[in-house]
Amino acid sequence: MSNMDELLKAGLDRVAQHGVERLRAEDPDLHDLIEREYFRQSRVLSMVAASSTADPSVLACEGTATMNVTTEGYPGKRFHAGCEVVDEIERLAIERAKTAFGARYANVQPHSGTSANTIVMFSLLQAGDTILGLDLDSGGHLTHGAKASVSGQYFRSFGYGLTEERLLDYDQVRALALEHKPKLIVCGASAYPRTIDFGRFRAIADEVGAYVLADISHIAGLVVAGEHPSPVDHAHFTTTSTYKQLYGPRGGLILIGRDVDTLAPDGKTTLPDLVQKAVFPFLQGTPILSAIAAKARALAMADTPEFRERARRVVADAKALADALLARGYDVLTGGTDNHMVLINVLTNGLTGVVVEKSLEECDIIVNKNKIHGDTKSAFVTSGMRFGTNTLAMRGLGPAEMELCADLVDRVLKGTRPLSDREYELDAGVKAEVRAEVARLCERFPIPHYPLT
Ligand code: DSN
């Protein structure tokens, strides 16, 4: 080994530490902000259903020299030289994505779940084509046809909703599909606590000649672990973000299962051909190779017994949290949960989502307000709250601790006096007590492999 090789080998290990040292010395303002964010995450109970905490090895991939590679195209077919290593990284990420999800095609370049959905739509549809997706107020996502998003403005979108029991209304999906003949039916949700029957969506799509896009951003980890049925061989396209239940970097994936040889609307190219071209050159340029490396790392970690065990804890925690909230009289939507998410209606407690979100945040419990089925409040106020257990389960909190978490939430809500839809007063004693309990919990259950200081 040459002297240069030896120096470089040592350099890889030291570069991250060296970078932080330089940041601290040369840009203390920015360093301090990043440090504060690290401290904040360690000291709060994060119950945001759309979030998780990445393993340090995932963070490390993001902070390596792979970020410096500029290129376009795909492994073996790039538009720049110097790609022999990143080609291997991207191939590894693709293979790991296929293995984790049992898919036959994977594209690992989408910059986010939103990008992945947009790419699928633009690969398949023309402006003005009809799509059918879950209404935002019923738990859908902006990219599923909401009027505020390109998916609802560029395409003619119709929304399906929930039954009176707040369960997916498959009969309505079918009726709307027969009436409007969409080219694409989108399934998957951002705020829906029950199991989704992807096969039923496919049957409806086959009846009307539509394609199916399943966005599993919220439940991807449960799908990988076998805790939720997989859509990969039901939907024509499956998309996910990589930072929620995969505990990975910011980014997205597009997967195809048994429809890998299905022809595109032109009758000549296949669905993977469509996606390849729509990612690059149509909608994205240079891929973020450091993020692709981080996706590869997260996907390898998802294919382990530890990950499957954690996925089971995610669900067990959510069920325990739902039960504990029900026992305290809260209006838990659908009466419980099958996944990582618990939704409650706080209007029945005389509160709004924004008030509860802020009040809990003052007590170091991080959640997010959410519109719920039939909501009369705006998205900035809302009648609902969405809780999630991805990060709690990762920190090792189990069903036994959910009783305490529900108790803390309950104490904060009881100590919150609403003054208007957005203003409130929080009892100072409650705030001090709950913050102290949260601090104790965070010390007992530190984020794995994140040293506290
Ligand atoms: N999709 C948004 C959510 O569910 O909160 C952000 O990832």
Coordinates of C-alpha atoms and ligand atoms in Angstrom, one line a residue:
M1 CA 0.0 0.0 0.0
S2 CA 1.5 3.4 -0.9
N3 CA 2.0 6.2 1.6
M4 CA -0.8 8.1 -0.1
D5 CA -3.2 5.2 0.2
E6 CA -2.4 4.9 3.9
L7 CA -3.0 8.6 4.5
L8 CA -6.3 8.5 2.6
K9 CA -7.5 5.4 4.6
A10 CA -7.0 7.2 7.8
G11 CA -8.5 10.3 6.3
L12 CA -11.9 8.7 5.7
D13 CA -12.3 8.0 9.4
R14 CA -11.2 11.5 10.4
V15 CA -12.9 13.6 7.8
A16 CA -16.2 13.9 9.5
Q17 CA -14.6 14.8 12.9
H18 CA -12.3 17.2 11.1
G19 CA -15.2 18.8 9.4
V20 CA -17.1 19.4 12.7
E21 CA -13.9 20.8 14.3
R22 CA -13.4 23.2 11.4
L23 CA -17.1 24.2 11.6
R24 CA -16.8 24.9 15.3
A25 CA -13.7 26.9 14.8
E26 CA -14.5 28.8 11.7
D27 CA -18.3 29.1 11.7
P28 CA -19.4 29.0 15.4
D29 CA -22.8 30.5 14.7
L30 CA -23.7 27.7 12.3
H31 CA -22.0 25.1 14.4
D32 CA -24.0 26.1 17.5
L33 CA -27.3 26.0 15.6
I34 CA -26.6 22.5 14.4
E35 CA -25.5 21.5 17.9
R36 CA -28.7 23.0 19.4
E37 CA -30.7 20.9 16.9
Y38 CA -28.9 17.8 18.0
F39 CA -29.5 18.6 21.6
R40 CA -33.2 19.4 20.9
Q41 CA -33.8 16.0 19.3
S42 CA -32.2 14.2 22.2
R43 CA -34.3 16.0 24.7
V44 CA -37.8 15.8 23.3
L45 CA -40.3 13.1 22.8
S46 CA -40.9 13.1 19.1
M47 CA -44.3 11.7 18.2
V48 CA -44.5 13.1 14.7
A49 CA -45.8 10.2 12.6
A50 CA -43.9 11.3 9.5
S51 CA -40.6 11.4 11.2
S52 CA -37.9 9.1 12.5
T53 CA -34.3 9.3 13.7
A54 CA -31.5 8.1 11.4
D55 CA -28.8 5.8 12.6
P56 CA -25.4 7.6 12.8
S57 CA -24.1 5.3 10.0
V58 CA -26.8 6.7 7.8
L59 CA -25.9 10.3 8.8
A60 CA -22.2 9.4 8.0
C61 CA -23.1 8.4 4.5
E62 CA -24.6 11.8 3.9
G63 CA -21.5 13.5 5.1
T64 CA -19.0 11.8 2.9
A65 CA -17.2 12.7 -0.3
T66 CA -19.8 10.9 -2.4
M67 CA -21.6 14.2 -2.2
N68 CA -18.9 15.7 -4.4
V69 CA -19.7 13.6 -7.4
T70 CA -21.6 15.4 -10.2
T71 CA -23.1 13.3 -12.8
E72 CA -26.3 12.5 -14.7
G73 CA -27.9 9.3 -15.9
Y74 CA -27.7 5.8 -14.4
P75 CA -24.9 3.3 -13.5
G76 CA -22.9 2.4 -16.6
K77 CA -24.6 5.1 -18.6
R78 CA -23.5 8.4 -17.1
F79 CA -22.9 11.8 -18.7
H80 CA -19.6 12.4 -16.7
A81 CA -16.5 10.5 -16.0
G82 CA -15.3 9.5 -12.5
C83 CA -18.4 7.4 -11.7
E84 CA -17.0 3.9 -11.2
V85 CA -17.4 4.0 -7.5
V86 CA -20.8 5.8 -7.3
D87 CA -22.1 3.4 -9.9
E88 CA -21.4 0.6 -7.5
I89 CA -23.0 2.5 -4.7
E90 CA -26.2 3.1 -6.7
R91 CA -26.3 -0.5 -7.9
L92 CA -26.0 -1.6 -4.3
A93 CA -28.9 0.7 -3.2
I94 CA -31.0 -0.6 -6.1
E95 CA -30.4 -4.3 -5.1
R96 CA -31.1 -3.6 -1.5
A97 CA -34.3 -1.7 -2.3
K98 CA -35.5 -4.7 -4.4
T99 CA -34.5 -7.2 -1.7
A100 CA -36.1 -5.2 1.1
F101 CA -39.4 -4.8 -0.7
G102 CA -39.4 -7.9 -2.8
A103 CA -39.6 -5.7 -5.9
R104 CA -38.3 -6.4 -9.4
Y105 CA -37.4 -2.8 -10.3
A106 CA -36.2 0.1 -8.1
N107 CA -35.2 3.6 -8.9
V108 CA -33.3 5.2 -6.0
Q109 CA -32.8 8.6 -7.4
P110 CA -36.0 10.5 -6.5
H111 CA -35.1 13.4 -4.1
S112 CA -38.2 12.9 -2.0
G113 CA -41.5 11.0 -1.7
T114 CA -43.2 14.0 -3.3
S115 CA -40.7 13.8 -6.3
A116 CA -41.4 10.1 -6.6
N117 CA -45.1 10.6 -6.8
T118 CA -44.8 13.5 -9.3
I119 CA -42.4 11.5 -11.4
V120 CA -44.8 8.5 -11.7
M121 CA -47.7 10.9 -12.6
F122 CA -45.7 12.7 -15.2
S123 CA -44.3 9.5 -16.6
L124 CA -47.8 8.2 -17.3
L125 CA -50.1 11.0 -17.8
Q126 CA -50.7 14.0 -20.0
A127 CA -51.9 17.4 -18.7
G128 CA -55.7 17.2 -18.0
D129 CA -55.8 13.4 -17.5
T130 CA -57.9 12.2 -14.7
I131 CA -56.6 10.9 -11.4
L132 CA -58.4 9.6 -8.3
G133 CA -56.8 9.9 -4.8
L134 CA -57.7 10.1 -1.2
D135 CA -58.9 13.5 -0.2
L136 CA -56.4 15.5 1.9
D137 CA -59.0 16.0 4.6
S138 CA -59.6 12.3 4.8
G139 CA -55.9 11.5 5.3
G140 CA -54.5 11.8 1.8
H141 CA -51.3 13.6 0.7
L142 CA -50.9 16.8 -1.2
T143 CA -49.4 14.9 -4.1
H144 CA -52.4 12.6 -4.4
G145 CA -54.4 15.2 -6.3
A146 CA -54.9 18.1 -3.8
K147 CA -55.7 21.3 -5.6
A148 CA -52.9 23.2 -3.9
S149 CA -50.4 20.8 -5.5
V150 CA -49.3 20.3 -9.1
S151 CA -51.0 16.9 -8.9
G152 CA -54.4 18.7 -8.5
Q153 CA -53.7 21.6 -10.9
Y154 CA -52.1 19.8 -13.8
F155 CA -54.3 16.8 -13.7
R156 CA -58.1 16.5 -13.4
S157 CA -58.3 15.1 -9.9
F158 CA -61.2 13.6 -8.0
G159 CA -61.0 12.6 -4.3
Y160 CA -62.5 9.6 -2.5
G161 CA -63.1 9.6 1.2
L162 CA -64.0 7.6 4.3
T163 CA -67.1 5.9 5.5
E164 CA -69.0 7.1 8.6
E165 CA -66.7 4.9 10.6
R166 CA -63.8 6.8 9.1
L167 CA -62.6 3.7 7.2
L168 CA -61.5 3.9 3.5
D169 CA -64.7 3.9 1.4
Y170 CA -63.8 1.3 -1.2
D171 CA -67.4 1.4 -2.6
Q172 CA -67.0 5.1 -3.2
V173 CA -63.6 4.5 -4.9
R174 CA -65.2 2.1 -7.2
A175 CA -68.2 4.3 -7.9
L176 CA -66.0 7.3 -8.7
A177 CA -63.7 5.2 -10.8
L178 CA -66.6 3.9 -12.9
E179 CA -68.0 7.5 -13.2
H180 CA -64.8 9.4 -14.0
K181 CA -62.6 6.6 -15.6
P182 CA -59.3 7.8 -14.1
K183 CA -56.0 6.9 -15.8
L184 CA -54.4 6.6 -12.4
I185 CA -55.8 5.6 -9.0
V186 CA -53.6 6.7 -6.1
C187 CA -53.8 4.8 -2.8
G188 CA -51.8 5.2 0.5
A189 CA -52.3 7.9 3.1
S190 CA -50.6 10.4 5.4
A191 CA -53.2 10.2 8.1
Y192 CA -55.0 6.9 8.2
P193 CA -54.5 4.4 11.1
R194 CA -55.9 1.3 9.5
T195 CA -54.7 -1.4 7.1
I196 CA -55.0 -0.6 3.4
D197 CA -56.4 -3.3 1.1
F198 CA -54.1 -2.7 -1.9
G199 CA -55.6 -5.7 -3.8
R200 CA -59.0 -4.0 -3.7
F201 CA -57.6 -0.9 -5.3
R202 CA -56.0 -3.0 -8.0
A203 CA -59.3 -4.8 -8.7
I204 CA -61.1 -1.5 -9.1
A205 CA -58.3 -0.2 -11.4
D206 CA -58.4 -3.3 -13.5
E207 CA -62.2 -2.9 -13.9
V208 CA -61.8 0.6 -15.3
G209 CA -58.4 0.2 -17.1
A210 CA -56.5 2.5 -14.7
Y211 CA -53.0 2.2 -13.3
V212 CA -52.4 2.1 -9.5
L213 CA -49.9 4.1 -7.6
A214 CA -49.4 3.0 -3.9
D215 CA -47.6 5.7 -1.9
I216 CA -46.4 3.8 1.3
S217 CA -44.3 6.6 2.7
H218 CA -45.9 6.3 6.1
I219 CA -45.9 2.5 6.4
A220 CA -42.8 1.4 4.4
G221 CA -41.0 0.0 7.4
L222 CA -44.1 -2.0 8.4
V223 CA -44.3 -3.3 4.8
V224 CA -40.6 -4.4 4.8
A225 CA -41.1 -6.1 8.2
G226 CA -44.3 -7.9 7.2
E227 CA -46.4 -5.9 9.6
H228 CA -48.6 -4.5 6.9
P229 CA -49.5 -6.2 3.6
S230 CA -47.3 -5.2 0.7
P231 CA -48.6 -3.3 -2.3
V232 CA -45.6 -4.1 -4.5
D233 CA -47.3 -6.9 -6.5
H234 CA -50.7 -5.2 -6.4
A235 CA -49.9 -1.6 -7.5
H236 CA -48.3 -0.9 -10.8
F237 CA -46.0 1.6 -9.0
T238 CA -45.1 1.8 -5.4
T239 CA -43.4 4.9 -4.0
T240 CA -42.0 5.8 -0.6
S241 CA -40.0 8.5 1.1
T242 CA -36.9 7.0 2.9
Y243 CA -36.9 9.1 6.1
K244 CA -40.0 8.0 7.8
Q245 CA -40.2 4.4 8.7
L246 CA -37.0 3.4 6.9
Y247 CA -35.0 5.6 9.3
G248 CA -33.0 6.7 6.3
P249 CA -32.1 10.0 4.6
R250 CA -34.3 12.6 2.9
G251 CA -35.2 11.0 -0.4
G252 CA -37.6 8.7 -2.2
L253 CA -37.9 5.4 -4.0
I254 CA -40.0 4.1 -6.9
L255 CA -40.6 0.3 -7.0
I256 CA -42.3 -2.0 -9.4
G257 CA -43.2 -5.6 -8.7
R258 CA -45.1 -8.1 -10.9
D259 CA -45.9 -5.3 -13.4
V260 CA -42.2 -5.0 -14.4
D261 CA -43.0 -6.1 -17.9
T262 CA -46.4 -4.4 -18.2
L263 CA -46.6 -2.1 -21.1
A264 CA -46.9 1.7 -20.8
P265 CA -49.9 3.5 -22.5
D266 CA -47.9 3.7 -25.7
G267 CA -48.1 -0.1 -26.0
K268 CA -44.3 -0.3 -26.7
T269 CA -42.2 0.6 -23.7
T270 CA -42.5 -0.9 -20.2
L271 CA -43.4 0.8 -16.9
P272 CA -39.7 0.7 -15.7
D273 CA -38.7 2.4 -19.1
L274 CA -41.2 5.1 -18.3
V275 CA -39.9 5.7 -14.8
Q276 CA -36.3 5.7 -15.9
K277 CA -36.9 8.5 -18.4
A278 CA -39.2 10.5 -16.1
V279 CA -36.6 10.6 -13.3
F280 CA -33.8 11.6 -15.6
P281 CA -33.8 13.6 -17.9
F282 CA -37.4 14.7 -17.5
L283 CA -37.8 15.8 -13.9
Q284 CA -34.5 15.5 -12.2
G285 CA -30.8 16.2 -13.0
T286 CA -27.8 15.1 -11.1
P287 CA -28.7 12.4 -8.4
I288 CA -27.6 13.1 -4.8
L289 CA -25.1 10.3 -4.5
S290 CA -24.5 10.8 -0.8
A291 CA -28.2 10.4 -0.2
I292 CA -28.2 7.2 -2.4
A293 CA -25.4 5.8 -0.2
A294 CA -27.4 6.7 2.9
K295 CA -30.5 4.9 1.3
A296 CA -28.3 1.8 0.7
R297 CA -27.3 1.8 4.3
A298 CA -30.8 2.3 5.7
L299 CA -32.1 -0.4 3.4
A300 CA -29.5 -2.9 4.6
M301 CA -30.5 -2.1 8.2
A302 CA -34.2 -2.6 7.3
D303 CA -33.4 -6.2 6.3
T304 CA -32.4 -7.3 9.8
P305 CA -34.1 -9.1 12.7
E306 CA -33.6 -5.9 14.8
F307 CA -35.5 -3.9 12.3
R308 CA -38.4 -6.4 12.2
E309 CA -38.5 -6.4 16.0
R310 CA -38.6 -2.6 16.1
A311 CA -41.4 -2.6 13.5
R312 CA -43.4 -4.9 15.8
R313 CA -42.8 -2.5 18.7
V314 CA -43.8 0.5 16.5
V315 CA -47.3 -1.1 16.1
A316 CA -47.5 -2.4 19.7
D317 CA -46.7 1.0 21.0
A318 CA -49.3 2.7 18.8
K319 CA -52.0 0.3 19.9
A320 CA -51.0 0.8 23.5
L321 CA -51.1 4.6 23.0
A322 CA -54.5 4.4 21.4
D323 CA -55.8 2.3 24.2
A324 CA -54.4 4.6 26.9
L325 CA -55.9 7.6 25.2
L326 CA -59.3 5.9 24.8
A327 CA -59.2 5.0 28.5
R328 CA -58.8 8.7 29.2
G329 CA -61.9 9.5 27.2
Y330 CA -60.3 10.8 24.0
D331 CA -62.0 10.5 20.6
V332 CA -59.5 8.2 19.0
L333 CA -60.4 8.0 15.3
T334 CA -61.5 4.5 14.2
G335 CA -61.2 3.4 17.8
G336 CA -57.6 2.4 17.5
T337 CA -54.8 1.7 15.0
D338 CA -53.2 -1.0 12.9
N339 CA -50.1 0.9 12.1
H340 CA -47.8 3.5 13.8
M341 CA -50.3 6.3 13.9
V342 CA -53.0 7.4 16.3
L343 CA -55.4 10.2 15.3
I344 CA -57.5 12.0 17.8
N345 CA -60.2 14.6 17.5
V346 CA -59.4 17.4 20.0
L347 CA -62.3 19.6 19.1
T348 CA -64.4 17.4 21.4
N349 CA -62.1 18.5 24.2
G350 CA -62.8 22.2 23.4
L351 CA -59.3 22.6 21.8
T352 CA -57.9 22.9 18.3
G353 CA -55.0 21.0 16.7
V354 CA -52.8 24.1 16.6
V355 CA -53.4 24.9 20.3
V356 CA -52.6 21.3 21.3
E357 CA -49.5 21.2 19.1
K358 CA -48.1 24.3 20.6
S359 CA -49.0 23.4 24.1
L360 CA -47.4 20.0 23.9
E361 CA -44.3 21.5 22.3
E362 CA -43.9 23.8 25.3
C363 CA -43.7 20.6 27.3
D364 CA -41.1 19.0 24.9
I365 CA -43.6 16.6 23.3
I366 CA -43.5 17.1 19.5
V367 CA -46.6 16.2 17.5
N368 CA -48.4 17.7 14.6
K369 CA -51.9 19.0 14.0
N370 CA -53.8 17.3 11.3
K371 CA -57.0 17.8 9.5
I372 CA -59.5 15.0 10.0
H373 CA -62.5 13.7 8.1
G374 CA -65.2 16.4 8.0
D375 CA -62.9 19.0 9.5
T376 CA -64.3 22.5 9.6
K377 CA -61.1 24.2 10.6
S378 CA -58.3 25.3 8.2
A379 CA -55.1 23.3 7.8
F380 CA -53.4 25.9 10.0
V381 CA -55.8 25.3 12.8
T382 CA -57.3 21.8 12.4
S383 CA -59.5 19.7 14.7
G384 CA -57.2 16.7 14.9
M385 CA -53.9 15.6 16.2
R386 CA -51.6 12.9 14.7
F387 CA -49.3 10.9 16.9
G388 CA -46.7 8.4 15.7
T389 CA -44.5 5.9 17.4
N390 CA -41.5 5.5 15.0
T391 CA -39.0 7.4 17.1
L392 CA -40.4 6.3 20.5
A393 CA -40.0 2.6 19.4
M394 CA -36.5 3.3 18.2
R395 CA -35.5 4.8 21.5
G396 CA -36.7 1.6 23.1
L397 CA -40.0 2.9 24.7
G398 CA -42.4 -0.1 24.7
P399 CA -46.1 -0.5 25.3
A400 CA -45.6 0.0 29.1
E401 CA -44.2 3.5 28.5
M402 CA -47.2 4.4 26.3
E403 CA -49.3 4.6 29.4
L404 CA -47.0 7.3 30.7
C405 CA -46.9 9.1 27.3
A406 CA -50.7 9.2 27.2
D407 CA -50.8 10.4 30.7
L408 CA -48.3 13.3 29.9
V409 CA -50.4 14.2 26.9
D410 CA -53.5 14.1 29.0
R411 CA -52.0 16.3 31.7
V412 CA -51.0 18.9 29.1
L413 CA -54.4 19.0 27.4
K414 CA -56.1 19.3 30.8
G415 CA -53.8 22.1 31.7
T416 CA -54.4 24.0 28.5
R417 CA -57.1 26.7 28.6
P418 CA -58.1 27.8 25.1
L419 CA -58.6 31.5 24.5
S420 CA -59.4 31.3 20.8
D421 CA -58.7 28.8 18.0
R422 CA -55.0 29.7 18.1
E423 CA -54.4 31.2 21.6
Y424 CA -54.2 29.4 24.9
E425 CA -52.8 29.5 28.4
L426 CA -50.9 26.6 29.7
D427 CA -50.8 25.9 33.5
A428 CA -47.2 26.7 34.6
G429 CA -47.2 23.9 37.2
V430 CA -48.3 21.3 34.6
K431 CA -45.7 22.5 32.2
A432 CA -42.8 22.2 34.7
E433 CA -43.9 18.7 35.9
V434 CA -44.4 17.3 32.3
R435 CA -41.1 18.8 31.1
A436 CA -39.3 17.1 34.0
E437 CA -41.0 13.8 33.3
V438 CA -40.1 14.1 29.6
A439 CA -36.5 14.8 30.5
R440 CA -36.4 11.7 32.7
L441 CA -37.8 9.6 29.9
C442 CA -35.3 10.9 27.4
E443 CA -32.4 10.1 29.8
R444 CA -33.8 6.6 30.3
F445 CA -34.3 6.1 26.6
P446 CA -31.5 7.9 24.8
I447 CA -31.5 7.8 21.0
P448 CA -29.4 4.7 20.2
H449 CA -25.9 5.5 19.3
Y450 CA -26.4 9.3 19.7
P451 CA -24.1 10.1 22.7
L452 CA -25.9 12.6 24.8
T453 CA -23.0 15.1 24.7
Ligands
DSN1 N1 -46.1 13.8 4.2 C1 -45.9 14.7 5.3 C2 -46.5 14.2 6.5 O1 -47.1 13.1 6.5 O2 -46.4 14.8 7.6 C3 -44.4 15.1 5.5 O3 -43.6 14.0 5.3

